[in-house]
């Protein structure tokens, strides 16, 4: 694939070197990856000084929504215990101890950082002019769509990215707009609990944690109380969709029967952090009882240690089911366990469960889901598949997806949190697996869903030699095989790329944890491929088929493009102290929550 930006970056490097060393510049814009300050975590502080300069900070007050969600009189009030654990006073070091890069390397990374910021600026400017206060921009037509209750999902989701990138004017314009959002009115009669939690509540908490502006906290409390109303049920379990009008009445909501396990499993971080910043235990208490159900059922499933893809919260049944994955429908349930352990620590029994659940699921996944694919080269990689429990026992389905690519970073994080080198090494191999999938396809981007051939033998994670005959047999057995697929891949079942962040998320975490410069180079190769293939007049669009060059685009750009994908790319090339993994934990929408330190 032609790298249309390579020459542009070469020129940029020369300019950046000259500007960086010979002209005065604002500290907020001069990160230069690898120039980490080991003690004072100066990058985040430098941005804060710039962004909170009193001369450029307008007074913004929250407009009260048309309905006060804290006024709901619950028919089934959740229990108010356990109380929030005491703040953690000591945590293991997560990030690598970075030292200064050479001037030439600094200049290259600075040019890359600025190029990511340029792409973000273009998307943001188009959203501002074409879709302001709407949920998402349509990047080809310039139209807009409201798919998440009409509360300006892209705007709220992008607040912390604006802050991290030092875009002060745009940030305060966005905050002023957020202050007017009416969370008492929705464009849809049913509000999605999962999406509202990770995008809106997560976005507001992170923007508050970074900036300290009370208007963001006030709006976060409004959304938190709205979501808390979803726990007004007979059994204390949250609903998957909140009936807006019924929730206002307080008469009680009916918990759905079957839901994807990720939905109830992805509330812990947001509710726990909201309790921490407000001092109100009710949010933590509600989600703690929810996660007790998963804790108690973890070893009683068909694949002990993991939960099925679908659960039945109306019966508090997280055990029944025979399909297991860390991919779509289940992913962030697993993601939040080590991250909750990082946020809450292991001081008391109510929070210690997160470390226990983390270790148990990680051991189970390593033993059952991860496999070394048979590939022509000698790369030491792992791919995460799926498991079905059949009559004769567990059966590996060697199908993976882009959504599964978060797992490499999560295992690396778990390796540092729990002092486990096997987790860390496994995470690196999984992240390399997704990077391998990216570079294998014509566009330099991996497909949404694909199949590979597992290495034979009892140890699925052991690298094996390429066997062309076996590959041909396996490929021929797949109805969706296409002859132009890269060797090793037997399908691209869903050949789209919809601007997803999971692969670059893991690359970012491996860079920050290991300090190995290969991860930055991997990130840049990925960014060039994505930016080139998805570019439109207004922003960036999903593409139909990553297996061919010049694929048609879709008029589709979800808020996670600016909230997650571009943020992770940016942080790969920014100062390593900016959003340090020792100071923040990121939710599944890449929103950084500050880790309390007990001081």
XYZ file of C-alpha atoms in Angstrom:
599
model
C 0.000 0.000 0.000
C 1.443 3.447 -0.868
C 2.385 5.458 2.223
C 1.140 8.831 1.020
C 2.173 10.578 4.238
C 5.773 9.333 4.443
C 7.289 12.257 2.529
C 5.123 14.644 4.526
C 6.471 13.177 7.769
C 10.061 13.423 6.566
C 9.608 17.138 5.935
C 7.825 17.467 9.274
C 10.753 15.879 11.113
C 13.135 18.497 9.741
C 10.748 21.317 10.649
C 10.053 19.929 14.100
C 13.778 19.547 14.869
C 14.376 23.180 13.929
C 11.322 24.522 15.769
C 11.842 22.318 18.791
C 15.426 23.320 19.433
C 15.703 26.827 18.020
C 12.395 28.560 18.674
C 10.519 29.097 21.948
C 7.475 26.864 22.329
C 4.699 26.145 24.771
C 5.464 23.302 27.195
C 1.976 21.899 26.692
C 2.822 21.019 23.091
C 6.340 19.619 23.478
C 6.063 16.083 24.767
C 8.392 14.109 22.521
C 7.918 10.440 23.397
C 10.473 8.947 25.724
C 11.447 12.151 27.527
C 9.749 10.866 30.652
C 10.235 12.510 34.044
C 10.422 9.544 36.390
C 9.488 11.446 39.531
C 7.178 14.363 38.890
C 4.997 12.982 36.073
C 5.468 16.377 34.435
C 3.601 15.953 31.155
C 0.112 15.703 32.626
C 0.937 18.565 35.001
C 2.252 20.683 32.127
C -0.936 20.191 30.144
C -2.976 21.025 33.258
C -1.077 24.284 33.756
C -1.712 25.266 30.166
C -5.344 24.167 30.081
C -6.223 25.701 33.463
C -4.509 29.038 32.884
C -6.933 31.454 34.664
C -6.559 33.961 31.858
C -8.021 31.440 29.404
C -10.503 29.545 31.601
C -14.074 30.779 31.135
C -16.596 30.460 33.980
C -19.008 27.655 33.042
C -21.952 26.538 35.177
C -24.054 23.421 34.659
C -27.601 23.812 33.438
C -29.858 21.530 35.488
C -31.529 18.869 33.374
C -35.303 18.901 33.009
C -35.570 15.939 35.365
C -33.673 15.414 38.611
C -32.675 11.755 38.634
C -31.634 11.938 42.274
C -35.281 12.643 43.193
C -36.618 9.241 42.063
C -38.382 7.408 44.894
C -37.280 3.795 44.364
C -39.722 0.948 44.921
C -36.740 -1.387 45.223
C -33.893 0.693 46.678
C -30.470 -1.015 46.353
C -28.520 -1.845 49.487
C -26.140 0.898 50.601
C -23.371 -1.430 51.730
C -20.595 -2.416 51.333
C -18.914 0.916 51.781
C -16.244 2.096 49.399
C -12.829 0.696 50.389
C -10.220 3.069 51.755
C -7.961 4.629 49.098
C -4.994 2.510 48.053
C -1.724 3.805 49.476
C 0.681 1.570 47.555
C 0.501 0.004 44.112
C 3.003 -1.945 42.017
C 4.813 0.051 39.341
C 3.205 -0.449 35.944
C 5.160 1.712 33.512
C 8.672 1.098 32.315
C 11.350 3.418 33.746
C 11.890 5.527 30.664
C 15.054 7.465 29.946
C 15.595 10.262 27.448
C 15.650 9.513 23.731
C 18.198 11.044 21.402
C 17.281 14.345 19.793
C 16.676 12.727 16.421
C 14.327 10.107 17.900
C 12.496 12.795 19.869
C 11.960 14.789 16.704
C 10.575 11.787 14.816
C 8.113 10.983 17.594
C 7.106 14.637 17.867
C 6.348 14.767 14.145
C 4.261 11.630 14.487
C 2.386 13.048 17.457
C 1.560 16.179 15.496
C 0.371 14.130 12.525
C -2.075 12.196 14.738
C -3.252 15.502 16.162
C -3.766 16.858 12.639
C -6.035 13.927 11.788
C -7.958 14.434 15.032
C -8.327 18.177 14.362
C -9.839 17.470 10.965
C -12.397 15.033 12.394
C -13.230 17.368 15.269
C -13.620 20.428 13.034
C -16.038 18.528 10.787
C -18.025 17.276 13.754
C -18.205 20.850 15.091
C -19.443 22.332 11.818
C -21.590 19.457 10.534
C -22.895 17.539 13.564
C -22.506 19.737 16.655
C -24.452 18.398 19.673
C -25.392 15.269 17.719
C -24.178 11.795 18.585
C -22.010 11.166 15.529
C -20.826 12.656 12.252
C -21.355 10.762 8.990
C -17.903 11.247 7.475
C -18.761 10.919 3.776
C -22.063 12.779 3.455
C -21.375 15.278 6.238
C -24.711 14.394 7.804
C -25.227 13.197 11.370
C -26.913 10.463 13.371
C -28.277 10.178 16.916
C -27.892 6.586 18.066
C -27.129 7.060 21.774
C -30.061 9.078 23.139
C -29.070 12.308 21.405
C -26.807 13.629 24.155
C -23.914 14.515 21.841
C -22.010 11.258 22.291
C -19.021 12.304 20.169
C -18.704 15.588 22.043
C -18.763 14.001 25.504
C -16.623 11.060 24.380
C -13.939 13.397 23.009
C -13.615 15.774 25.980
C -10.569 14.080 27.477
C -8.890 13.725 24.069
C -9.230 17.475 23.580
C -7.658 17.956 26.997
C -4.820 15.485 26.415
C -3.987 17.099 23.074
C -3.888 20.550 24.644
C -6.714 21.908 22.482
C -7.767 24.544 25.009
C -10.185 26.635 22.952
C -11.984 23.587 21.605
C -12.114 21.967 25.053
C -13.844 24.889 26.742
C -16.256 25.325 23.882
C -17.145 21.645 24.310
C -17.453 21.941 28.109
C -19.831 24.891 27.706
C -21.949 22.753 25.370
C -21.874 19.753 27.717
C -23.085 22.002 30.546
C -26.374 22.458 28.655
C -27.132 18.792 27.867
C -30.553 17.750 29.143
C -30.231 14.255 30.573
C -33.917 14.398 31.467
C -34.880 14.016 27.799
C -33.836 11.291 25.368
C -34.331 10.877 21.631
C -35.074 7.219 22.349
C -37.640 5.873 24.855
C -35.137 3.208 25.932
C -31.626 4.122 27.056
C -28.776 1.653 26.586
C -27.141 1.142 29.993
C -23.812 -0.090 28.634
C -23.235 2.658 26.062
C -24.435 5.400 28.403
C -22.077 4.181 31.100
C -18.891 3.838 29.065
C -19.301 6.856 26.760
C -21.218 9.465 28.735
C -20.467 8.697 32.367
C -16.945 7.553 31.559
C -16.274 10.589 29.386
C -17.481 13.047 32.005
C -15.579 11.418 34.873
C -12.327 11.335 32.892
C -12.661 14.953 31.775
C -13.261 15.914 35.412
C -10.340 13.798 36.643
C -8.025 15.509 34.168
C -9.305 19.076 34.474
C -10.915 19.331 37.908
C -13.791 21.458 36.569
C -16.876 21.080 38.747
C -19.340 21.471 35.888
C -18.143 18.105 34.538
C -18.560 16.462 37.913
C -22.104 17.862 38.202
C -23.048 16.399 34.832
C -21.384 13.093 35.709
C -23.575 12.877 38.811
C -26.688 13.465 36.670
C -25.748 10.574 34.376
C -24.724 8.422 37.334
C -28.090 8.936 38.992
C -29.855 8.121 35.719
C -27.938 4.837 35.484
C -28.458 4.162 39.177
C -32.205 4.216 38.449
C -31.558 1.129 36.325
C -30.891 -0.786 39.567
C -34.475 -0.165 40.791
C -35.385 -3.819 40.289
C -36.683 -6.662 42.469
C -33.396 -8.554 42.521
C -31.049 -5.561 42.505
C -29.608 -6.387 39.098
C -29.454 -3.586 36.507
C -31.593 -3.530 33.398
C -29.929 -3.688 29.997
C -32.142 -0.908 28.659
C -33.670 1.769 30.871
C -37.278 2.600 29.991
C -36.965 6.342 30.364
C -40.500 7.166 31.464
C -40.899 4.154 33.766
C -37.560 4.895 35.415
C -38.721 8.421 36.273
C -41.792 7.044 38.038
C -39.705 4.874 40.375
C -42.195 2.014 40.314
C -39.530 -0.538 39.445
C -38.062 -1.910 36.240
C -38.102 -5.460 34.864
C -34.692 -7.072 34.357
C -34.368 -8.648 30.932
C -33.920 -12.382 30.721
C -30.946 -12.951 28.406
C -28.256 -10.281 27.899
C -24.657 -10.297 26.728
C -22.338 -10.738 29.710
C -20.357 -7.583 28.905
C -23.358 -5.371 29.589
C -23.802 -5.931 33.343
C -20.078 -6.653 33.666
C -19.009 -3.182 32.504
C -20.149 -0.806 35.237
C -17.609 -1.378 38.009
C -15.029 1.252 37.073
C -17.458 4.078 36.382
C -19.599 3.519 39.476
C -16.619 2.952 41.773
C -14.865 6.089 40.558
C -18.091 8.105 40.869
C -18.325 7.027 44.503
C -14.705 8.039 45.014
C -15.108 11.545 43.609
C -18.509 12.249 45.226
C -18.059 10.458 48.561
C -21.416 8.743 47.974
C -21.103 4.967 48.516
C -24.378 4.107 46.787
C -22.875 3.626 43.325
C -20.092 1.351 44.530
C -22.506 -0.634 46.708
C -24.879 -1.306 43.820
C -22.202 -2.545 41.457
C -20.481 -4.538 44.204
C -23.606 -6.667 44.701
C -23.830 -7.160 40.946
C -20.248 -8.383 40.726
C -20.792 -10.703 43.701
C -23.105 -12.678 41.410
C -20.311 -13.124 38.865
C -17.826 -13.924 41.621
C -19.989 -16.676 43.092
C -20.714 -18.265 39.708
C -17.239 -18.091 38.194
C -16.191 -21.665 38.876
C -19.620 -23.225 38.349
C -19.844 -22.672 34.587
C -19.283 -25.159 31.776
C -15.801 -23.655 31.448
C -14.859 -23.012 35.088
C -13.096 -19.689 35.472
C -14.998 -17.905 32.697
C -18.603 -16.916 32.119
C -20.748 -17.724 29.073
C -21.289 -15.126 26.372
C -24.916 -14.687 27.450
C -26.222 -14.473 31.027
C -29.674 -14.358 32.591
C -29.710 -11.503 35.071
C -33.412 -11.806 35.861
C -32.520 -15.111 37.568
C -29.022 -14.017 38.645
C -27.835 -16.848 36.427
C -24.330 -16.283 35.073
C -23.612 -20.006 34.808
C -25.849 -21.452 32.063
C -24.477 -21.376 28.547
C -21.930 -23.182 26.381
C -20.208 -20.425 24.340
C -17.166 -18.661 25.777
C -15.079 -15.809 24.377
C -13.118 -12.744 25.397
C -14.338 -11.088 22.181
C -17.560 -9.290 21.380
C -20.448 -9.640 23.856
C -18.098 -10.564 26.710
C -14.904 -8.525 26.267
C -15.183 -5.691 28.785
C -16.515 -7.967 31.534
C -13.000 -9.432 31.637
C -11.289 -6.122 30.958
C -12.767 -4.529 34.078
C -11.544 -7.167 36.527
C -7.795 -6.341 36.621
C -8.620 -2.653 36.211
C -10.984 -2.770 39.192
C -8.213 -4.463 41.172
C -5.930 -1.561 40.232
C -8.525 1.048 41.194
C -9.803 -0.528 44.420
C -6.834 -2.584 45.592
C -7.034 -5.727 47.703
C -7.429 -4.283 51.167
C -10.805 -5.734 52.112
C -12.873 -8.699 50.958
C -15.287 -6.602 48.895
C -12.489 -5.367 46.631
C -10.092 -8.341 46.867
C -12.529 -10.373 44.788
C -11.415 -8.511 41.658
C -7.868 -9.807 41.897
C -9.133 -13.346 42.516
C -11.524 -13.190 39.561
C -8.770 -11.727 37.374
C -6.250 -14.451 38.067
C -8.859 -17.180 37.615
C -10.130 -15.991 34.258
C -6.616 -15.279 32.963
C -5.428 -18.779 33.795
C -8.534 -20.280 32.161
C -8.158 -18.192 29.011
C -4.489 -19.121 28.630
C -5.285 -22.790 28.949
C -8.289 -22.852 26.628
C -8.718 -19.858 24.292
C -5.254 -18.799 23.149
C -3.510 -20.593 20.288
C -0.424 -20.232 18.140
C -1.518 -19.968 14.499
C 0.289 -21.824 11.738
C 1.961 -19.078 9.677
C 4.718 -18.997 7.003
C 7.101 -16.937 9.138
C 8.689 -17.549 12.518
C 6.876 -14.846 14.503
C 6.092 -15.949 18.051
C 2.459 -14.858 18.285
C -0.806 -15.902 19.868
C -4.405 -15.445 18.747
C -7.490 -15.585 20.962
C -10.214 -17.916 19.762
C -13.574 -19.044 21.112
C -14.660 -22.124 23.026
C -17.836 -24.146 22.646
C -18.654 -26.833 25.183
C -19.838 -29.859 23.223
C -20.900 -33.308 24.358
C -17.306 -34.537 24.337
C -15.870 -31.438 26.041
C -14.440 -28.029 25.106
C -13.860 -27.368 21.410
C -11.629 -24.537 20.191
C -13.107 -22.393 17.420
C -10.074 -20.740 15.742
C -12.008 -17.576 14.920
C -10.931 -14.206 16.214
C -11.949 -10.593 15.828
C -10.702 -7.054 16.224
C -12.645 -6.675 19.471
C -10.471 -9.414 21.012
C -7.291 -7.414 20.479
C -7.614 -5.592 23.809
C -6.581 -8.795 25.576
C -2.852 -8.450 24.902
C -2.673 -5.141 26.721
C -4.871 -6.419 29.513
C -2.655 -9.450 30.121
C 0.416 -7.219 30.150
C -1.294 -4.962 32.679
C -2.230 -7.997 34.766
C 1.365 -9.188 34.602
C 2.538 -5.975 36.243
C -0.361 -5.738 38.716
C -0.039 -9.327 39.906
C 3.734 -9.759 39.476
C 3.279 -12.542 36.942
C 5.778 -12.765 34.068
C 3.739 -15.419 32.264
C 0.809 -13.019 31.984
C 3.116 -10.301 30.661
C 4.787 -12.570 28.101
C 1.420 -13.917 26.996
C 0.130 -10.382 26.592
C 3.078 -9.452 24.381
C 2.468 -12.480 22.145
C -1.236 -11.647 21.859
C -0.476 -8.023 20.976
C 2.046 -9.203 18.375
C -0.661 -11.493 17.000
C -2.965 -8.573 16.289
C -0.078 -6.526 14.872
C 0.724 -9.495 12.596
C -2.886 -9.549 11.389
C -2.653 -5.841 10.566
C 0.506 -6.102 8.477
C -0.651 -9.269 6.696
C -3.511 -7.705 4.757
C -3.241 -5.548 1.658
C -4.423 -2.388 3.379
C -2.200 -2.906 6.435
C -5.356 -3.314 8.551
C -6.862 -6.428 10.069
C -10.483 -7.447 9.386
C -13.312 -7.283 11.868
C -13.500 -11.112 12.046
C -11.300 -13.880 10.635
C -10.140 -17.500 10.961
C -6.650 -19.016 11.156
C -5.251 -22.540 11.410
C -4.163 -23.519 14.942
C -0.854 -25.261 15.466
C -1.375 -28.979 16.125
C -0.499 -30.816 19.297
C -1.560 -30.760 22.944
C 0.093 -27.384 23.634
C -1.922 -24.960 21.545
C 0.371 -22.069 22.429
C 3.537 -23.625 20.993
C 4.786 -22.230 17.679
C 4.852 -24.724 14.809
C 6.365 -24.959 11.335
C 4.424 -23.939 8.249
C 2.650 -26.818 6.488
C 1.361 -25.709 3.082
C -0.563 -28.934 2.521
C -2.381 -28.695 5.825
C -3.166 -25.046 5.190
C -4.658 -25.859 1.778
C -6.881 -28.534 3.308
C -8.066 -26.237 6.105
C -8.695 -23.354 3.710
C -10.667 -25.534 1.299
C -12.918 -26.616 4.163
C -13.964 -23.008 4.780
C -16.890 -21.869 2.600
C -15.756 -18.246 3.038
C -12.155 -18.821 1.931
C -10.913 -16.469 -0.798
C -7.758 -17.213 -2.744
C -6.237 -13.749 -2.276
C -6.201 -14.015 1.540
C -2.754 -13.918 3.172
C -1.294 -17.344 3.877
C -2.306 -18.497 7.349
C -5.757 -16.914 7.159
C -8.602 -19.141 6.016
C -11.347 -16.500 6.147
C -12.006 -12.833 6.528
C -15.571 -13.507 7.617
C -16.222 -9.840 8.210
C -13.699 -7.933 6.115
C -14.618 -4.458 7.349
C -12.592 -2.065 9.479
C -14.874 0.268 11.411
C -12.176 2.469 13.009
C -11.816 0.210 16.040
C -9.169 0.901 18.733
C -8.470 -2.463 20.356
C -5.259 -3.360 18.517
C -3.605 0.021 19.049
C -4.818 -0.082 22.660
C -2.693 -3.166 23.305
C 0.261 -1.756 21.380
C 0.091 1.419 23.513
C 0.011 -0.551 26.773
C 2.909 -2.801 25.708
C 4.937 0.293 24.786
C 4.294 1.901 28.162
C 4.976 -1.305 30.115
C 8.047 -2.626 28.289
C 9.647 0.502 26.851
C 10.547 -1.521 23.739
C 10.682 0.927 20.806
C 9.356 -1.738 18.430
C 5.888 -1.010 19.771
C 6.101 2.642 18.705
C 7.184 1.564 15.228
C 4.286 -0.877 15.116
C 1.928 1.909 16.172
C 3.193 4.201 13.430
C 2.799 1.549 10.735
C -0.747 0.931 11.924
C -1.545 4.632 12.001
C -0.267 5.251 8.474
C -2.354 2.360 7.173
C -5.525 3.419 8.969
C -5.200 7.132 8.187
C -4.605 6.451 4.485
C -7.354 3.886 3.989
C -10.112 5.710 5.880
C -9.531 9.357 4.948
C -12.516 11.327 3.597
C -13.237 14.951 2.777
C -14.579 15.511 6.290
C -12.987 12.946 8.587
C -12.409 9.178 8.504
C -14.797 6.424 7.489
C -15.148 2.700 7.957
C -13.996 0.607 5.006
C -15.780 -2.386 3.520
C -12.913 -4.782 2.775
C -9.405 -4.646 4.239
C -8.259 -7.512 2.003
C -8.102 -5.320 -1.120
C -6.645 -1.899 -1.879
C -9.040 0.927 -2.660
C -11.963 -0.632 -0.800
C -15.249 1.246 -0.741
C -15.952 3.250 2.399
C -19.054 3.330 4.604
C -20.622 6.579 5.802
C -19.917 5.576 9.380
C -17.688 6.977 12.125
C -18.538 6.131 15.713
C -17.487 8.356 18.584
C -14.767 5.890 19.576
C -12.664 7.041 16.602
C -11.817 10.269 18.448
C -12.368 8.972 21.977
C -10.200 5.868 21.677
C -8.414 5.115 18.425
C -6.777 8.497 17.853
C -6.149 8.957 21.574
C -4.197 5.709 21.790
C -2.215 6.554 18.656
C -1.428 9.992 20.078
C -0.295 8.612 23.436
C 2.099 6.225 21.686
C 4.091 9.220 20.433
C 3.528 11.678 23.295
C 5.591 12.073 26.441
C 5.419 8.818 28.378
C 4.285 10.663 31.514
C 1.150 11.909 29.786
C -1.647 9.764 31.253
C 0.828 7.490 33.007
C -0.429 3.976 33.705
C 0.849 4.479 37.248
C -1.571 7.378 37.730
C -4.607 6.390 35.670
C -6.660 3.376 34.683
C -8.534 3.606 31.380
C -12.083 2.376 30.959
C -13.228 0.398 27.948
C -13.834 3.648 26.035
C -10.225 4.789 26.772
C -11.345 7.305 29.385
C -8.592 7.759 32.005
C -9.761 7.618 35.637
C -7.331 8.937 38.186
C -6.078 6.357 40.673
C -6.522 7.560 44.261
C -3.355 7.415 46.342
C -4.699 7.794 49.857
C -3.082 11.178 50.365
